[in-house]
GROMACS .gro file of C-alpha atoms in nm:
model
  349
    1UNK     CA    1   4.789   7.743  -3.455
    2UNK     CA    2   4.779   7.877  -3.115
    3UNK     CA    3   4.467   7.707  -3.067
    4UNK     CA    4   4.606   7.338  -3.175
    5UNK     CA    5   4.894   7.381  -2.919
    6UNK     CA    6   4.655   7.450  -2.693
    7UNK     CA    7   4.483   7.114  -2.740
    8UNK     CA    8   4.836   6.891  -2.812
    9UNK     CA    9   4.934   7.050  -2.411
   10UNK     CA   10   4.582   6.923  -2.284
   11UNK     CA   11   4.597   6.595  -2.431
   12UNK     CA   12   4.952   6.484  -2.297
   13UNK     CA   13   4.881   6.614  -1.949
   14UNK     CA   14   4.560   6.432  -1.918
   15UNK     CA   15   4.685   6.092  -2.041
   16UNK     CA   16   4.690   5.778  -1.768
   17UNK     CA   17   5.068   5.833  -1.588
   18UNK     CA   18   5.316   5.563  -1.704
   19UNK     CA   19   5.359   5.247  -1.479
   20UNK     CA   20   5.722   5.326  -1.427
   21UNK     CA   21   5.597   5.676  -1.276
   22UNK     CA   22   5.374   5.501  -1.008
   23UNK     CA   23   5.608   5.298  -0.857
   24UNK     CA   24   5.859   5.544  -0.855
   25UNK     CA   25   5.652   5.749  -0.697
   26UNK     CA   26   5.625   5.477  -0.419
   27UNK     CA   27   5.998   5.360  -0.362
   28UNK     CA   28   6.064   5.799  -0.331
   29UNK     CA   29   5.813   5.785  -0.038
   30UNK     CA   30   5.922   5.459   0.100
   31UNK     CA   31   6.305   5.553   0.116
   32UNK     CA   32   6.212   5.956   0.169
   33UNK     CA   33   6.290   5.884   0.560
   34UNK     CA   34   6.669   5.746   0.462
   35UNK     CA   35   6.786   5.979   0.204
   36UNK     CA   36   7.085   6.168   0.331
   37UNK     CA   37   7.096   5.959   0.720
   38UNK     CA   38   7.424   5.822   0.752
   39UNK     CA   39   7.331   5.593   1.003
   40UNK     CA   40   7.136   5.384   0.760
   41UNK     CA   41   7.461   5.151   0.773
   42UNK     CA   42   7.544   5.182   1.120
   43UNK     CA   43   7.217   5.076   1.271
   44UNK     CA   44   7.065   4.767   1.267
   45UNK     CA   45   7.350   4.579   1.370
   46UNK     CA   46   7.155   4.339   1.613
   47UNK     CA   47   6.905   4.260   1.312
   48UNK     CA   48   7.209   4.191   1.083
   49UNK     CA   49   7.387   3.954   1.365
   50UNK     CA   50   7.041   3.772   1.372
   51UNK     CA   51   6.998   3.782   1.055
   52UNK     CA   52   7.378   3.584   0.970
   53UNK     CA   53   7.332   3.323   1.251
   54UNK     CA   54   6.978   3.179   1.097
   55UNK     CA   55   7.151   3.193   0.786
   56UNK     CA   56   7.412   2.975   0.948
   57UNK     CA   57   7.170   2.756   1.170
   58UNK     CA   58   7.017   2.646   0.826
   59UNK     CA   59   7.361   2.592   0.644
   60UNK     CA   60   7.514   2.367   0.857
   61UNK     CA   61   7.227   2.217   1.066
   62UNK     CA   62   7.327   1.861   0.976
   63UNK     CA   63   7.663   1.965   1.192
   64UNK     CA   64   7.464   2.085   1.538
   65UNK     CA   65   7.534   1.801   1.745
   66UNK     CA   66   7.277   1.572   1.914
   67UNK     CA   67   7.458   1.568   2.243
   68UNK     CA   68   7.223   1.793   2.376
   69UNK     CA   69   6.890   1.680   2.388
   70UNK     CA   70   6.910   1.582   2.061
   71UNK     CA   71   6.905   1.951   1.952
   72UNK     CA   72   7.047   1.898   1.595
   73UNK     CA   73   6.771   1.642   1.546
   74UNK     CA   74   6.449   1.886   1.675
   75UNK     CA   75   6.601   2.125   1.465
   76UNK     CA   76   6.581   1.897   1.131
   77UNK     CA   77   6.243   1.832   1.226
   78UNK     CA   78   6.087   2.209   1.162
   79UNK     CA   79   6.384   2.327   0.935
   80UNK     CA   80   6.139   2.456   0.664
   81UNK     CA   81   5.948   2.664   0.940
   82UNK     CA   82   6.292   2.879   1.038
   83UNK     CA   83   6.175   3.074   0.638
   84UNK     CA   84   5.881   3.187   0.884
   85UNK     CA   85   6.189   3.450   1.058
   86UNK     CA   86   6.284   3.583   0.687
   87UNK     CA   87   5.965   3.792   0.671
   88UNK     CA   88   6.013   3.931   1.067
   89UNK     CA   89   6.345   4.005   1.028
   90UNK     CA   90   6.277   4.203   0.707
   91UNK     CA   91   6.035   4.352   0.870
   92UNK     CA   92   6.264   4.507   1.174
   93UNK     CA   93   6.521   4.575   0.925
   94UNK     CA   94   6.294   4.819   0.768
   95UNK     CA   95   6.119   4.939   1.098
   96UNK     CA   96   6.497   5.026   1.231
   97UNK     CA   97   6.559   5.217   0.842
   98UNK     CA   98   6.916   4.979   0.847
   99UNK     CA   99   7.041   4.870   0.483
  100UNK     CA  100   7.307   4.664   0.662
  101UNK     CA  101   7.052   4.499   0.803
  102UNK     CA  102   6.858   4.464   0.488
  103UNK     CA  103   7.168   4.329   0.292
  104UNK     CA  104   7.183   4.048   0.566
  105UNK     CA  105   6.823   3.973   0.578
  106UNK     CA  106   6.921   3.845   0.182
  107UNK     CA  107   7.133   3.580   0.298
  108UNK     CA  108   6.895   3.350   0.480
  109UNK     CA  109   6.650   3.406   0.219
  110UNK     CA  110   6.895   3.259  -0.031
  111UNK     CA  111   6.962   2.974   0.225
  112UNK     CA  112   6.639   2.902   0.256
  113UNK     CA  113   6.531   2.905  -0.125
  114UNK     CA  114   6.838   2.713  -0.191
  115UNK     CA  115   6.730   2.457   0.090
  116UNK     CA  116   6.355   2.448  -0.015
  117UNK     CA  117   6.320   2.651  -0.262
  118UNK     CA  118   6.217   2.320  -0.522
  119UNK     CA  119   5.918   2.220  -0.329
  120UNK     CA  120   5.679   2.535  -0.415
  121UNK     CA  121   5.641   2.388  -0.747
  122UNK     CA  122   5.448   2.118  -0.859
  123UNK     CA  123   5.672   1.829  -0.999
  124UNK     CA  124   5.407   1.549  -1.054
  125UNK     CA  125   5.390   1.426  -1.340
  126UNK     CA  126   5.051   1.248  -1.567
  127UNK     CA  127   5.154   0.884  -1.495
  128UNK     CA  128   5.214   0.607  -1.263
  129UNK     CA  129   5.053   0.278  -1.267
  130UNK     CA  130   5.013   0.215  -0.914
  131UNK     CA  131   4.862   0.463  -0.637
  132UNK     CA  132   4.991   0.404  -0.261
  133UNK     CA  133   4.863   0.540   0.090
  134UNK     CA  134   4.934   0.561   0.426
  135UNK     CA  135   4.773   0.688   0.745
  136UNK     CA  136   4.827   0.678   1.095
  137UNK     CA  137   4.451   0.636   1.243
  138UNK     CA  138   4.546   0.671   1.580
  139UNK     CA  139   4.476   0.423   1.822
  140UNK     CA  140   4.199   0.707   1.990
  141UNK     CA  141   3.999   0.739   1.662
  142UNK     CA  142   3.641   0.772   1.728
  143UNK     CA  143   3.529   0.642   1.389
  144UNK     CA  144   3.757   0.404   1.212
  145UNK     CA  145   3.486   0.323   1.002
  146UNK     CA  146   3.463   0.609   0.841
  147UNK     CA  147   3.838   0.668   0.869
  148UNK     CA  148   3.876   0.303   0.694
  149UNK     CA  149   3.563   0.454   0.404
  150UNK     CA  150   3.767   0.804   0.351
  151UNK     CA  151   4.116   0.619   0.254
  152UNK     CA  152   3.966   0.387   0.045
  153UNK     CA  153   3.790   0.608  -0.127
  154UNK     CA  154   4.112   0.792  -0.222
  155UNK     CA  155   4.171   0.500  -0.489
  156UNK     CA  156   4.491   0.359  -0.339
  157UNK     CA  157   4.595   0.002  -0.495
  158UNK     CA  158   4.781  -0.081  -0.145
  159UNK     CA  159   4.684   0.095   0.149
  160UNK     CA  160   4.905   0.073   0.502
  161UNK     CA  161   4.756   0.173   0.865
  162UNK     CA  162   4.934   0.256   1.163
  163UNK     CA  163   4.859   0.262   1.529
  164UNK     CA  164   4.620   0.024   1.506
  165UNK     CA  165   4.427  -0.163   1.811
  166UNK     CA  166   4.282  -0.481   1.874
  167UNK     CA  167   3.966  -0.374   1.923
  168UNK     CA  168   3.915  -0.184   1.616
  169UNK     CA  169   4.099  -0.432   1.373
  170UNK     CA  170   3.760  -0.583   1.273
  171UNK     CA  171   3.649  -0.248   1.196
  172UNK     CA  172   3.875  -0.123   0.975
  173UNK     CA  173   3.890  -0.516   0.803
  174UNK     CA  174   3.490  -0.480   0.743
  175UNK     CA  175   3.533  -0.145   0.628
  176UNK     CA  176   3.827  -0.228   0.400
  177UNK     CA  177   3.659  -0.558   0.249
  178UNK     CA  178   3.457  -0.430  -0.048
  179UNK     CA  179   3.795  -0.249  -0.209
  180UNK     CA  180   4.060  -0.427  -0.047
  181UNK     CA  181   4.076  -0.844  -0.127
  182UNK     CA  182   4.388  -0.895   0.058
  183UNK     CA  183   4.504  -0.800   0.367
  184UNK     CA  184   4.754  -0.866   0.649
  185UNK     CA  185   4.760  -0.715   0.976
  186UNK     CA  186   5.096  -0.778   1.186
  187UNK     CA  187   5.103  -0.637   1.507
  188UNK     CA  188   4.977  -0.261   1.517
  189UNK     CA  189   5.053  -0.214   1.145
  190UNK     CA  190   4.809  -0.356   0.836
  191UNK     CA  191   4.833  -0.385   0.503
  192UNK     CA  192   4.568  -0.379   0.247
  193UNK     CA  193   4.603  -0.446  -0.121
  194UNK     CA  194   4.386  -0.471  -0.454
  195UNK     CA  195   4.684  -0.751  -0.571
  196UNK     CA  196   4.796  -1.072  -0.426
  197UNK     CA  197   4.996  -1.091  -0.122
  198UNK     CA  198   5.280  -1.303  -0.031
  199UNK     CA  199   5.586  -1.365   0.213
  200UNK     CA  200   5.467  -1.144   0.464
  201UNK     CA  201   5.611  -1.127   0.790
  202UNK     CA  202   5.686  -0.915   1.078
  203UNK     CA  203   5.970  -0.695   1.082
  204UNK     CA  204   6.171  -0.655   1.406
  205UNK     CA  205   6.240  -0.289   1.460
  206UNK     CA  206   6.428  -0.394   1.814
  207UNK     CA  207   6.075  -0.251   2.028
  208UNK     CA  208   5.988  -0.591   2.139
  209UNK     CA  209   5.613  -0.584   2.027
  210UNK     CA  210   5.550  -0.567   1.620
  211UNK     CA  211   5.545  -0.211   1.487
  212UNK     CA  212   5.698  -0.318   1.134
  213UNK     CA  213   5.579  -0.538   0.855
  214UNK     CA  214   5.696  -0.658   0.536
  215UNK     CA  215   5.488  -0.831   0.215
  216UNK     CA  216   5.537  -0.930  -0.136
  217UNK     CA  217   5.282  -0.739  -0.359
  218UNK     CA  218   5.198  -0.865  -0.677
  219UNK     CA  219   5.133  -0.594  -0.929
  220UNK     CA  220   5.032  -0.634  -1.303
  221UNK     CA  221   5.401  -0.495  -1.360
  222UNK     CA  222   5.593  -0.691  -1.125
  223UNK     CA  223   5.668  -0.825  -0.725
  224UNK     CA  224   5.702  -0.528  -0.535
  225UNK     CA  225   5.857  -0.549  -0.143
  226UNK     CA  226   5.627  -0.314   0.044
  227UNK     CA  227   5.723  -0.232   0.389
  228UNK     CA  228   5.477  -0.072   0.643
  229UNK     CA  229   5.656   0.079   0.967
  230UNK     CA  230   5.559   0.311   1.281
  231UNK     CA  231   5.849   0.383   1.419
  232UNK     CA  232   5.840   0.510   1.813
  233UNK     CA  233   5.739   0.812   1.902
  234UNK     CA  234   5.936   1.115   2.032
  235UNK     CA  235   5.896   1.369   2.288
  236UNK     CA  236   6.024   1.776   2.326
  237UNK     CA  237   6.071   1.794   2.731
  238UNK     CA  238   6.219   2.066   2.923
  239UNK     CA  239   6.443   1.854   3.137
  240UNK     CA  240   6.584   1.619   2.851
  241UNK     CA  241   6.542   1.781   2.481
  242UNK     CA  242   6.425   1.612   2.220
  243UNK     CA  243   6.401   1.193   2.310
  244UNK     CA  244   6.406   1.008   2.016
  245UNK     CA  245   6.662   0.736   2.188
  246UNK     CA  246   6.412   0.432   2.113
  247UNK     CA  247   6.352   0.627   1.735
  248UNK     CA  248   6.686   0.641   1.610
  249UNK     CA  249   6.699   0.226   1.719
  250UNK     CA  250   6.427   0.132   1.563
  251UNK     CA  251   6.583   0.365   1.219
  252UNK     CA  252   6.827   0.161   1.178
  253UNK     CA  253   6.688  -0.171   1.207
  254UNK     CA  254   6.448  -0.043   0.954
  255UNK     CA  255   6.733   0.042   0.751
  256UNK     CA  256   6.904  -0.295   0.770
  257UNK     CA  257   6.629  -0.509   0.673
  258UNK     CA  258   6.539  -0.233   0.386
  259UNK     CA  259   6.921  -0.272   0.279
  260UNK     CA  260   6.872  -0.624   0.308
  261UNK     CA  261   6.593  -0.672   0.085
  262UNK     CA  262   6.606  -0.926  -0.181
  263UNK     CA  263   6.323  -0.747  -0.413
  264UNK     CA  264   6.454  -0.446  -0.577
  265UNK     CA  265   6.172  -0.301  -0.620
  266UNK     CA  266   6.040  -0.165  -0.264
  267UNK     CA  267   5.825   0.100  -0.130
  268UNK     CA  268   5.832   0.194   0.261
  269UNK     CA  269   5.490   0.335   0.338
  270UNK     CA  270   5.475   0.461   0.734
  271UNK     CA  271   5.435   0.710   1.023
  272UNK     CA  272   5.823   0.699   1.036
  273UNK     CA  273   5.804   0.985   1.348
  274UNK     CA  274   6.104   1.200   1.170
  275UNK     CA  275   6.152   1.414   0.881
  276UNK     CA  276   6.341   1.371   0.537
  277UNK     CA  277   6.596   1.613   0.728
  278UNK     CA  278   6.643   1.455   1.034
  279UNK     CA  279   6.983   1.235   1.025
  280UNK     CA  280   6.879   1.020   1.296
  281UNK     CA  281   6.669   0.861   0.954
  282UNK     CA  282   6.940   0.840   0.769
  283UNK     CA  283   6.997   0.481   0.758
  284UNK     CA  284   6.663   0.445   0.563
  285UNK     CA  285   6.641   0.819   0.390
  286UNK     CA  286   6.986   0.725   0.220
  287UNK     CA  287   6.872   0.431   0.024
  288UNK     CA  288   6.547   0.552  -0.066
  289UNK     CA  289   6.410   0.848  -0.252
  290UNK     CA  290   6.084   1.049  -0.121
  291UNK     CA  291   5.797   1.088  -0.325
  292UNK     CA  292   5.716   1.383  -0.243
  293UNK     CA  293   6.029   1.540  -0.270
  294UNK     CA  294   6.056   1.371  -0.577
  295UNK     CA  295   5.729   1.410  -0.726
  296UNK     CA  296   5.508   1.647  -0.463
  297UNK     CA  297   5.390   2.045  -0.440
  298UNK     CA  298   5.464   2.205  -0.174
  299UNK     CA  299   5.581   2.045   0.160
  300UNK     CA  300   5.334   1.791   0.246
  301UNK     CA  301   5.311   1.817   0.583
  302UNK     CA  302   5.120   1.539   0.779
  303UNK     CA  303   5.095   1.622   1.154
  304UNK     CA  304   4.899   1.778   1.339
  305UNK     CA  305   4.594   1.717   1.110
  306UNK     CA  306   4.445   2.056   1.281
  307UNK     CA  307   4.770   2.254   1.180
  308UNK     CA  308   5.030   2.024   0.972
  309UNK     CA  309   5.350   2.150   1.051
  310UNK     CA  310   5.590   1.858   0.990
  311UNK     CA  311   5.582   1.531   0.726
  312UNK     CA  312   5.679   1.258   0.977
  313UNK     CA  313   5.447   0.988   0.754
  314UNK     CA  314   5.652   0.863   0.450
  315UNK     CA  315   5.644   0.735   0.133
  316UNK     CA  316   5.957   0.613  -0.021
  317UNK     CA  317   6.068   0.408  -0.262
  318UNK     CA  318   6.384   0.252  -0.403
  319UNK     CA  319   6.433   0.073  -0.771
  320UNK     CA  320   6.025   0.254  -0.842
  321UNK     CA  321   5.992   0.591  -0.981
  322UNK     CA  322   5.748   0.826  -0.821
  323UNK     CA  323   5.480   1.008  -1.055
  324UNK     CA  324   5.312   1.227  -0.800
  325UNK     CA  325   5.257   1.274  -0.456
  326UNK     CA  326   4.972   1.473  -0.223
  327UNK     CA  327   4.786   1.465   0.140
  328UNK     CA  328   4.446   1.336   0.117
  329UNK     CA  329   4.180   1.541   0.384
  330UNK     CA  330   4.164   1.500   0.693
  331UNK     CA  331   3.996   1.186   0.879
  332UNK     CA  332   3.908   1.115   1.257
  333UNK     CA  333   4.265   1.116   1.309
  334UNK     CA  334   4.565   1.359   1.431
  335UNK     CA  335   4.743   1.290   1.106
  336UNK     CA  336   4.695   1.363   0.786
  337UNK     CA  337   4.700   1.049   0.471
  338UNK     CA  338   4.926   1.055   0.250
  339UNK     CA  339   4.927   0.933  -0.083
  340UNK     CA  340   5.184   0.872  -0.417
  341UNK     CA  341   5.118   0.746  -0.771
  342UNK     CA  342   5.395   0.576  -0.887
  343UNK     CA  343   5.540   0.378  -1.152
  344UNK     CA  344   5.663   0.010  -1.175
  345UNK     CA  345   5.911  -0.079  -1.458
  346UNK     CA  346   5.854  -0.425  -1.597
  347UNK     CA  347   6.160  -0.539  -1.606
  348UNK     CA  348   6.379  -0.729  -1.342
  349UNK     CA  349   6.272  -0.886  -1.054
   0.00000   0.00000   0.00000
């Protein structure tokens, strides 16, 4: 008897420990250093204070006024990147052993997953009948050719290009040829499309040189109004903020002839030089849906190719519903393409 107690002891002490006794061995040595300090609520104030005012930054950032140097603006533009603080401020929180601080550290990590929280998961979906692209090529790119090869090999029905020069038109057109039958180039914007193209015509964007376009595509599912834009480009100077004066201008012509459009059935496709969250967009962001927020993983960011760290090239559509949306690689040019799948109803004009 003694000697089967003996062996019932040995066998329950050897066993593997428990999961439950692991990590509860690691919060007790985590949290040994604030058992029984008072101060754990009294310090940390500064992180706390910090911790609050991103919170509120990101909560009412559409109300920060563009007086300023267009502050409210520059701040739309990297709004997802103020998450980036979360893990640095939890991080003094804990170095300073404050649970006030910790408690506030919560609150702009609810903002922020509240805010953005929907586009770490994949939403794209298995159809879509027709694929769109856009790129900005840059007007420096040392090898449109193969710039021109790389998008079309991306299988895009209708392709837009920005930023693009005189000189290298021909290029990109001889590049283009064997995928693309039709094409249009108006100004420093081209279009390029698998399906017939009609009632094209520049688009006045109040620059005074062509940086807009406008075409009637004709897919197997219906006349779609495709609009290709590169609206100006803005600047973060010391002396005067952000500038996006000539931008915001240009927005809202966009906008108007968008609201004006006949077709209902359009997609925009364009290096529109502004996020989803910037309201100086709004006159074209509030008639139109994004495909990647609607249909995208993750963020999508399009520029700088070398480090992405804002979507300022678009995709949207209105009366079309978007399927998917992704980046393609990365080309002889500072931004990124971007592509959507999406799909045409049949119906209606």
């Amino acid at each position: 008897m003694a000697q089967q107690a003996y062996m019932t002891e040995t066998a329950g002490g050897s066993g593997p420990e428990r999961p439950g006794t692991r990590l509860r061995r690691l919060f007790d040595r985590l949290t040994a250093g604030w058992r029984g300090d008072r101060r754990i609520w009294r310090r940390g104030v500064i992180v706390a204070g910090c911790a609050v005012l991103l919170a509120g930054v990101m909560l009412v950032h559409s109300r920060i006024p563009n007086a300023v140097g267009n502050l409210g603006s520059l701040i739309e533009t990297f709004l997802p990147w103020l998450g980036a603080l979360v893990p640095v401020l939890l991080l003094l929180a804990l170095v300073r052993r404050s649970a006030t601080a910790l408690i506030a550290v919560l609150v702009p990590a609810v903002v922020w997953l509240n805010l953005f929280g929907g586009l770490l998961t994949d939403k794209a979906t298995g159809g879509g009948g027709l694929t769109v692209a856009t790129h900005n090529v840059n007007a420096d790119n040392a090898d449109p050719s193969g710039t021109a090869r790389d998008v079309a090999a991306s299988g895009a029905d209708v392709l837009a290009l920005e930023e693009l020069t005189a000189s290298a038109v021909p290029t990109y057109e001889r590049a283009l040829a064997p995928t693309y039958r039709y094409h249009s180039v108006q100004g420093t914007v081209g279009l390029w499309s698998k399906y017939p193209l009609s009632d094209v015509r520049a688009v006045d964007i109040k620059l005074g040189w062509t940086r807009a376009m406008r075409a009637t595509v004709a897919t197997p599912a219906g006349r779609v109004a495709v609009y290709v834009a590169h609206l100006p480009s803005v600047r973060v100077k010391l002396e005067a903020g952000f500038t996006a004066r000539q931008r915001d201008k240009s927005a809202d012509a966009l906008g108007e002839a968008i609201a004006g459009e006949r077709l209902t059935k359009v997609v925009l496709l364009g290096d529109l030089n502004g996020t989803m969250n910037d309201r100086a967009l709004n006159a074209v962001t509030s008639q139109m849906r994004s495909t990647q927020g609607a249909a995208g993983s993750g963020f999508g960011f399009s520029w700088p190719a070398s480090f992405p760290m804002a979507r300022i090239d678009q995709i949207m559509v209105k009366g079309i519903e978007p399927e998917s949306s992704w980046t393609l690689p990365q080309t002889g040019s500072d931004h990124l393409p971007v592509a959507a799948r999406v799909k045409v109803a049949t119906s209606g004009s």
